[in-house]
Every structure is written in C-alpha cells, then in structure tokens.
C-alpha cells in the first residue's frame, strides 16, 4: 500500500515525483522573500535555517491534516474486506515520511555546496529525531483519522489548526526571539522540541541537548499511545459510520 501510494501520488502529473522536491523549494523561495527581504528575520543564512525546519513541518502537517481523511478515502475497501484498520494511517504517514527523507537529500546538498557544512558526529543523532517525529506524526494521524470518521468537519478544522500551529513552531524564527514570558507556552508545543533538535544538528552543527530530545520523545510516545487506544476503540463502528 505504501508503494502504491508513492507511485499514485503524482501519477497523472507531468513532472511526477519531482513535485516531492519542487513543493518545499517553492515554499522556501516565498518564505525567504518575505522574511529575509520584506520582514527581516535577522537570522544568518536564513534560507538554510528555514529549509531545515520547513521540510519536517511539511511531513508533520501532511500527517496531521491530510492524514485525517486516510480512513474515509478507503471507504470502499473497508466495506468490502476485513483487514487491520491501523494499516491505513501507518501507510499514509510512512509514505509521507519517505517523501520527507527524499527531500532531505536537497537539504544536504544545500548544506554542502553553500559552505555551511555538516557535523558528522551531530549527524549521528538525526535518525533518532526522524524516529521521534515519525512516532509523533503517526500517533496524531491515528487519532485524527479515527475521529474524522465520526466528525467530518474535523478535516477542515485541522487545516486551519495546522496553519496556526506552523507559526507557533520555531520554523521561521528562533526560540530566543520569543518573549520570555511566552516561552513556557511554547514548551507545551510537542513540535517545538523536534524542530529545535533539527536546527541544532543541521544548522548549529552541534550535538542536541538530551533535555530537548527527552521532551520530544515523551510527547511522541504520549501521542502514539493515545492514538492507538483511540483508534482501536473507534474503529469498531467504522463500517456503520462510513
């Protein structure tokens, strides 16, 4: 199913799989123009800082908003045969995750050819961050995809919610730019710790702090457990609701 999803995503388009790279590159160009020229972010090599945070965000956003309809999209399949329903959110998130990994190739190329460079020791922690974000995204997708079967408006609400969530995450700004009195609120954002860790490894080229990784891991496990429990409970009436 993952292979089918990856092949079918851009099957009818002219550029095909190139859209995997072009979509984030277009976003990068627009945000760089806005926050480097018009609304200056005062971050050195801002396009690199932005790209490092934007690619993981696109994966998470797709899992959160787009993944909410992954069960409804397979309505005919669910009604015809029985199979473990958890396969659906796992398939959707994993295919989006593969897309993100492929886009990271562009990030590495930019880091090398721009002269920014890479810390190989810090890079050893990158697979850990990949895994933590995957677990968090999967938990969120399980939860939202199950709830959307019963509450169809949730799909549209999540699109708006994701837009707000993006600006509440340190993608286009650093945590130090957030007013001191608001920083405790940002720590409750599970994605903040993950994005900060990506920046520490790839932008600041240093080994991530254990406290940051620990916080991200705890959030990921919490959402995964909640997602699995909610999905297992709600899937019993999927056929009737669909």
mmCIF file of C-alpha atoms in Angstrom:
data_model
loop_
_atom_site.group_PDB
_atom_site.id
_atom_site.type_symbol
_atom_site.label_atom_id
_atom_site.label_comp_id
_atom_site.label_asym_id
_atom_site.label_seq_id
_atom_site.Cartn_x
_atom_site.Cartn_y
_atom_site.Cartn_z
ATOM 1 C CA UNK A 1 0.000 0.000 0.000
ATOM 2 C CA UNK A 2 2.906 2.335 0.722
ATOM 3 C CA UNK A 3 4.401 1.591 -2.699
ATOM 4 C CA UNK A 4 1.031 2.158 -4.359
ATOM 5 C CA UNK A 5 0.557 5.458 -2.550
ATOM 6 C CA UNK A 6 4.023 6.718 -3.539
ATOM 7 C CA UNK A 7 3.534 5.715 -7.175
ATOM 8 C CA UNK A 8 -0.002 7.068 -7.439
ATOM 9 C CA UNK A 9 0.550 10.397 -5.693
ATOM 10 C CA UNK A 10 1.870 12.189 -8.801
ATOM 11 C CA UNK A 11 0.956 9.576 -11.404
ATOM 12 C CA UNK A 12 -1.098 11.872 -13.674
ATOM 13 C CA UNK A 13 1.179 14.908 -13.371
ATOM 14 C CA UNK A 14 3.771 15.908 -15.955
ATOM 15 C CA UNK A 15 6.654 16.354 -13.518
ATOM 16 C CA UNK A 16 5.674 13.334 -11.456
ATOM 17 C CA UNK A 17 7.886 12.610 -8.436
ATOM 18 C CA UNK A 18 9.795 15.878 -8.935
ATOM 19 C CA UNK A 19 6.934 17.595 -7.086
ATOM 20 C CA UNK A 20 8.345 15.989 -3.935
ATOM 21 C CA UNK A 21 11.273 18.428 -4.254
ATOM 22 C CA UNK A 22 9.538 21.336 -6.009
ATOM 23 C CA UNK A 23 6.799 21.901 -3.403
ATOM 24 C CA UNK A 24 9.188 22.638 -0.493
ATOM 25 C CA UNK A 25 11.509 24.593 -2.803
ATOM 26 C CA UNK A 26 8.640 26.888 -3.841
ATOM 27 C CA UNK A 27 7.690 27.362 -0.188
ATOM 28 C CA UNK A 28 11.306 28.090 0.652
ATOM 29 C CA UNK A 29 11.513 30.761 -2.055
ATOM 30 C CA UNK A 30 8.311 32.512 -0.928
ATOM 31 C CA UNK A 31 9.094 32.490 2.807
ATOM 32 C CA UNK A 32 12.683 33.577 2.184
ATOM 33 C CA UNK A 33 11.482 36.520 0.103
ATOM 34 C CA UNK A 34 9.023 37.571 2.819
ATOM 35 C CA UNK A 35 11.168 37.060 5.919
ATOM 36 C CA UNK A 36 14.602 37.939 4.510
ATOM 37 C CA UNK A 37 13.735 40.946 2.371
ATOM 38 C CA UNK A 38 10.376 42.364 3.475
ATOM 39 C CA UNK A 39 10.095 41.289 7.142
ATOM 40 C CA UNK A 40 13.730 40.757 8.046
ATOM 41 C CA UNK A 41 14.210 37.856 10.448
ATOM 42 C CA UNK A 42 17.854 38.781 11.187
ATOM 43 C CA UNK A 43 18.976 35.151 11.094
ATOM 44 C CA UNK A 44 22.249 34.359 9.365
ATOM 45 C CA UNK A 45 21.781 32.121 6.307
ATOM 46 C CA UNK A 46 18.057 32.356 6.874
ATOM 47 C CA UNK A 47 17.183 30.198 3.864
ATOM 48 C CA UNK A 48 19.105 27.291 5.411
ATOM 49 C CA UNK A 49 17.510 27.788 8.823
ATOM 50 C CA UNK A 50 14.074 27.953 7.221
ATOM 51 C CA UNK A 51 14.536 24.934 4.956
ATOM 52 C CA UNK A 52 15.718 22.737 7.845
ATOM 53 C CA UNK A 53 12.536 23.498 9.782
ATOM 54 C CA UNK A 54 10.160 23.612 6.821
ATOM 55 C CA UNK A 55 10.768 20.090 5.495
ATOM 56 C CA UNK A 56 9.956 18.292 8.788
ATOM 57 C CA UNK A 57 6.969 20.593 9.225
ATOM 58 C CA UNK A 58 5.567 19.665 5.810
ATOM 59 C CA UNK A 59 5.736 15.995 6.784
ATOM 60 C CA UNK A 60 4.023 16.597 10.115
ATOM 61 C CA UNK A 61 1.371 18.856 8.574
ATOM 62 C CA UNK A 62 0.579 16.243 5.924
ATOM 63 C CA UNK A 63 0.235 13.565 8.609
ATOM 64 C CA UNK A 64 -1.979 15.779 10.762
ATOM 65 C CA UNK A 65 -4.313 17.412 8.239
ATOM 66 C CA UNK A 66 -4.051 15.186 5.177
ATOM 67 C CA UNK A 67 -3.849 12.005 7.244
ATOM 68 C CA UNK A 68 -7.157 12.788 8.937
ATOM 69 C CA UNK A 69 -9.017 11.620 5.807
ATOM 70 C CA UNK A 70 -6.945 8.473 5.144
ATOM 71 C CA UNK A 71 -9.636 6.181 6.574
ATOM 72 C CA UNK A 72 -12.517 7.889 4.766
ATOM 73 C CA UNK A 73 -10.570 7.754 1.497
ATOM 74 C CA UNK A 74 -10.535 3.931 1.724
ATOM 75 C CA UNK A 75 -14.276 3.644 2.404
ATOM 76 C CA UNK A 76 -14.899 1.090 -0.367
ATOM 77 C CA UNK A 77 -12.016 -1.103 0.746
ATOM 78 C CA UNK A 78 -13.145 -1.065 4.381
ATOM 79 C CA UNK A 79 -16.682 -2.106 3.432
ATOM 80 C CA UNK A 80 -15.572 -4.954 1.154
ATOM 81 C CA UNK A 81 -12.983 -6.852 3.176
ATOM 82 C CA UNK A 82 -11.665 -7.061 6.715
ATOM 83 C CA UNK A 83 -8.066 -6.085 7.408
ATOM 84 C CA UNK A 84 -6.294 -4.354 10.305
ATOM 85 C CA UNK A 85 -7.523 -0.767 10.003
ATOM 86 C CA UNK A 86 -4.331 0.552 11.587
ATOM 87 C CA UNK A 87 -2.677 -0.217 8.255
ATOM 88 C CA UNK A 88 -4.323 2.905 6.777
ATOM 89 C CA UNK A 89 -2.736 5.617 8.990
ATOM 90 C CA UNK A 90 0.551 3.684 9.061
ATOM 91 C CA UNK A 91 0.586 3.588 5.247
ATOM 92 C CA UNK A 92 -0.237 7.284 4.891
ATOM 93 C CA UNK A 93 2.327 8.501 7.436
ATOM 94 C CA UNK A 94 5.059 6.180 6.154
ATOM 95 C CA UNK A 95 4.637 7.331 2.545
ATOM 96 C CA UNK A 96 4.773 10.974 3.704
ATOM 97 C CA UNK A 97 7.852 10.076 5.772
ATOM 98 C CA UNK A 98 9.597 8.615 2.712
ATOM 99 C CA UNK A 99 8.843 11.864 0.859
ATOM 100 C CA UNK A 100 10.459 13.824 3.682
ATOM 101 C CA UNK A 101 13.577 11.643 3.637
ATOM 102 C CA UNK A 102 13.936 12.208 -0.107
ATOM 103 C CA UNK A 103 13.612 15.973 0.379
ATOM 104 C CA UNK A 104 16.383 15.851 2.971
ATOM 105 C CA UNK A 105 18.701 14.993 0.081
ATOM 106 C CA UNK A 106 18.173 18.576 -1.112
ATOM 107 C CA UNK A 107 18.952 19.882 2.393
ATOM 108 C CA UNK A 108 22.268 18.008 2.481
ATOM 109 C CA UNK A 109 23.168 19.286 -0.998
ATOM 110 C CA UNK A 110 22.410 22.879 0.077
ATOM 111 C CA UNK A 111 24.421 22.494 3.317
ATOM 112 C CA UNK A 112 27.469 21.158 1.452
ATOM 113 C CA UNK A 113 27.528 23.433 -1.594
ATOM 114 C CA UNK A 114 26.636 26.613 0.342
ATOM 115 C CA UNK A 115 29.701 26.126 2.506
ATOM 116 C CA UNK A 116 27.613 25.833 5.672
ATOM 117 C CA UNK A 117 28.944 22.327 6.239
ATOM 118 C CA UNK A 118 27.888 19.317 8.309
ATOM 119 C CA UNK A 119 28.993 17.999 11.700
ATOM 120 C CA UNK A 120 29.230 14.225 11.161
ATOM 121 C CA UNK A 121 29.108 13.485 14.897
ATOM 122 C CA UNK A 122 25.934 15.540 15.363
ATOM 123 C CA UNK A 123 24.508 13.911 12.235
ATOM 124 C CA UNK A 124 24.512 10.549 14.058
ATOM 125 C CA UNK A 125 21.561 11.831 16.125
ATOM 126 C CA UNK A 126 19.467 12.636 13.048
ATOM 127 C CA UNK A 127 17.925 9.129 12.701
ATOM 128 C CA UNK A 128 16.771 9.426 16.323
ATOM 129 C CA UNK A 129 14.947 12.683 15.549
ATOM 130 C CA UNK A 130 13.450 11.116 12.411
ATOM 131 C CA UNK A 131 12.082 8.270 14.530
ATOM 132 C CA UNK A 132 10.697 10.584 17.226
ATOM 133 C CA UNK A 133 8.886 12.760 14.685
ATOM 134 C CA UNK A 134 7.561 9.681 12.872
ATOM 135 C CA UNK A 135 6.130 8.333 16.145
ATOM 136 C CA UNK A 136 4.524 11.699 16.959
ATOM 137 C CA UNK A 137 3.051 12.092 13.462
ATOM 138 C CA UNK A 138 1.748 8.512 13.467
ATOM 139 C CA UNK A 139 0.042 8.990 16.824
ATOM 140 C CA UNK A 140 -1.587 12.220 15.631
ATOM 141 C CA UNK A 141 -2.712 10.592 12.364
ATOM 142 C CA UNK A 142 -4.239 7.608 14.158
ATOM 143 C CA UNK A 143 -6.181 9.906 16.461
ATOM 144 C CA UNK A 144 -7.409 12.378 13.833
ATOM 145 C CA UNK A 145 -8.226 9.772 11.155
ATOM 146 C CA UNK A 146 -10.414 7.836 13.612
ATOM 147 C CA UNK A 147 -12.199 10.946 14.868
ATOM 148 C CA UNK A 148 -12.821 12.273 11.342
ATOM 149 C CA UNK A 149 -14.937 9.207 10.534
ATOM 150 C CA UNK A 150 -17.440 10.404 13.164
ATOM 151 C CA UNK A 151 -16.904 14.149 12.778
ATOM 152 C CA UNK A 152 -16.244 15.035 9.127
ATOM 153 C CA UNK A 153 -15.731 18.747 9.797
ATOM 154 C CA UNK A 154 -12.556 17.869 11.683
ATOM 155 C CA UNK A 155 -10.665 17.528 8.384
ATOM 156 C CA UNK A 156 -11.285 21.199 7.565
ATOM 157 C CA UNK A 157 -10.728 22.373 11.126
ATOM 158 C CA UNK A 158 -7.326 20.665 11.157
ATOM 159 C CA UNK A 159 -6.242 22.545 8.015
ATOM 160 C CA UNK A 160 -6.844 25.830 9.834
ATOM 161 C CA UNK A 161 -5.298 24.469 13.030
ATOM 162 C CA UNK A 162 -2.175 23.351 11.142
ATOM 163 C CA UNK A 163 -1.736 26.855 9.727
ATOM 164 C CA UNK A 164 -1.734 28.331 13.230
ATOM 165 C CA UNK A 165 0.490 25.549 14.567
ATOM 166 C CA UNK A 166 3.140 26.323 11.978
ATOM 167 C CA UNK A 167 3.557 29.889 13.240
ATOM 168 C CA UNK A 168 3.676 28.639 16.832
ATOM 169 C CA UNK A 169 6.692 26.473 15.993
ATOM 170 C CA UNK A 170 10.284 27.814 15.645
ATOM 171 C CA UNK A 171 10.480 27.352 11.877
ATOM 172 C CA UNK A 172 10.830 30.963 10.737
ATOM 173 C CA UNK A 173 12.252 32.320 13.983
ATOM 174 C CA UNK A 174 14.451 31.149 16.851
ATOM 175 C CA UNK A 175 13.212 30.386 20.348
ATOM 176 C CA UNK A 176 15.321 33.305 21.629
ATOM 177 C CA UNK A 177 13.145 35.678 19.590
ATOM 178 C CA UNK A 178 10.051 34.635 21.571
ATOM 179 C CA UNK A 179 9.280 36.967 24.526
ATOM 180 C CA UNK A 180 10.496 35.493 27.811
ATOM 181 C CA UNK A 181 7.004 35.358 29.345
ATOM 182 C CA UNK A 182 5.660 33.328 26.387
ATOM 183 C CA UNK A 183 8.417 30.706 26.212
ATOM 184 C CA UNK A 184 6.802 28.344 28.753
ATOM 185 C CA UNK A 185 3.772 28.143 26.440
ATOM 186 C CA UNK A 186 5.972 27.200 23.505
ATOM 187 C CA UNK A 187 7.434 24.318 25.520
ATOM 188 C CA UNK A 188 3.983 22.711 25.504
ATOM 189 C CA UNK A 189 4.196 22.531 21.726
ATOM 190 C CA UNK A 190 5.478 18.983 21.020
ATOM 191 C CA UNK A 191 6.828 20.039 17.629
ATOM 192 C CA UNK A 192 8.988 22.832 19.074
ATOM 193 C CA UNK A 193 11.442 20.386 20.636
ATOM 194 C CA UNK A 194 11.659 18.379 17.398
ATOM 195 C CA UNK A 195 12.240 21.417 15.157
ATOM 196 C CA UNK A 196 14.803 22.799 17.614
ATOM 197 C CA UNK A 197 16.666 19.474 17.509
ATOM 198 C CA UNK A 198 16.776 19.532 13.691
ATOM 199 C CA UNK A 199 18.213 23.056 13.867
ATOM 200 C CA UNK A 200 20.783 22.062 16.498
ATOM 201 C CA UNK A 201 22.048 19.159 14.373
ATOM 202 C CA UNK A 202 21.981 20.702 10.890
ATOM 203 C CA UNK A 203 22.067 24.492 11.332
ATOM 204 C CA UNK A 204 24.116 24.971 14.517
ATOM 205 C CA UNK A 205 26.092 21.755 13.783
ATOM 206 C CA UNK A 206 26.156 20.597 17.390
ATOM 207 C CA UNK A 207 25.047 17.560 19.348
ATOM 208 C CA UNK A 208 21.440 18.111 20.505
ATOM 209 C CA UNK A 209 20.710 18.574 24.197
ATOM 210 C CA UNK A 210 19.421 15.472 25.953
ATOM 211 C CA UNK A 211 16.651 17.525 27.586
ATOM 212 C CA UNK A 212 15.337 18.576 24.166
ATOM 213 C CA UNK A 213 15.421 15.008 22.831
ATOM 214 C CA UNK A 214 13.839 13.705 26.036
ATOM 215 C CA UNK A 215 10.971 16.169 25.807
ATOM 216 C CA UNK A 216 10.336 15.291 22.155
ATOM 217 C CA UNK A 217 10.432 11.546 22.923
ATOM 218 C CA UNK A 218 7.907 11.858 25.757
ATOM 219 C CA UNK A 219 5.495 13.840 23.563
ATOM 220 C CA UNK A 220 5.871 11.321 20.744
ATOM 221 C CA UNK A 221 5.152 8.316 22.994
ATOM 222 C CA UNK A 222 2.160 10.029 24.621
ATOM 223 C CA UNK A 223 0.503 10.775 21.277
ATOM 224 C CA UNK A 224 1.313 7.312 19.926
ATOM 225 C CA UNK A 225 -0.312 5.582 22.916
ATOM 226 C CA UNK A 226 -3.344 7.898 22.830
ATOM 227 C CA UNK A 227 -3.622 7.449 19.060
ATOM 228 C CA UNK A 228 -3.523 3.647 19.215
ATOM 229 C CA UNK A 229 -6.037 3.435 22.080
ATOM 230 C CA UNK A 230 -8.445 5.889 20.413
ATOM 231 C CA UNK A 231 -8.174 4.190 17.010
ATOM 232 C CA UNK A 232 -8.737 0.700 18.448
ATOM 233 C CA UNK A 233 -11.818 1.900 20.305
ATOM 234 C CA UNK A 234 -13.364 3.927 17.477
ATOM 235 C CA UNK A 235 -12.652 1.522 14.603
ATOM 236 C CA UNK A 236 -15.360 -0.886 15.801
ATOM 237 C CA UNK A 237 -18.086 1.218 14.179
ATOM 238 C CA UNK A 238 -16.197 2.423 11.084
ATOM 239 C CA UNK A 239 -18.301 0.400 8.644
ATOM 240 C CA UNK A 240 -21.588 1.710 10.102
ATOM 241 C CA UNK A 241 -20.385 5.329 10.090
ATOM 242 C CA UNK A 242 -18.991 5.127 6.554
#
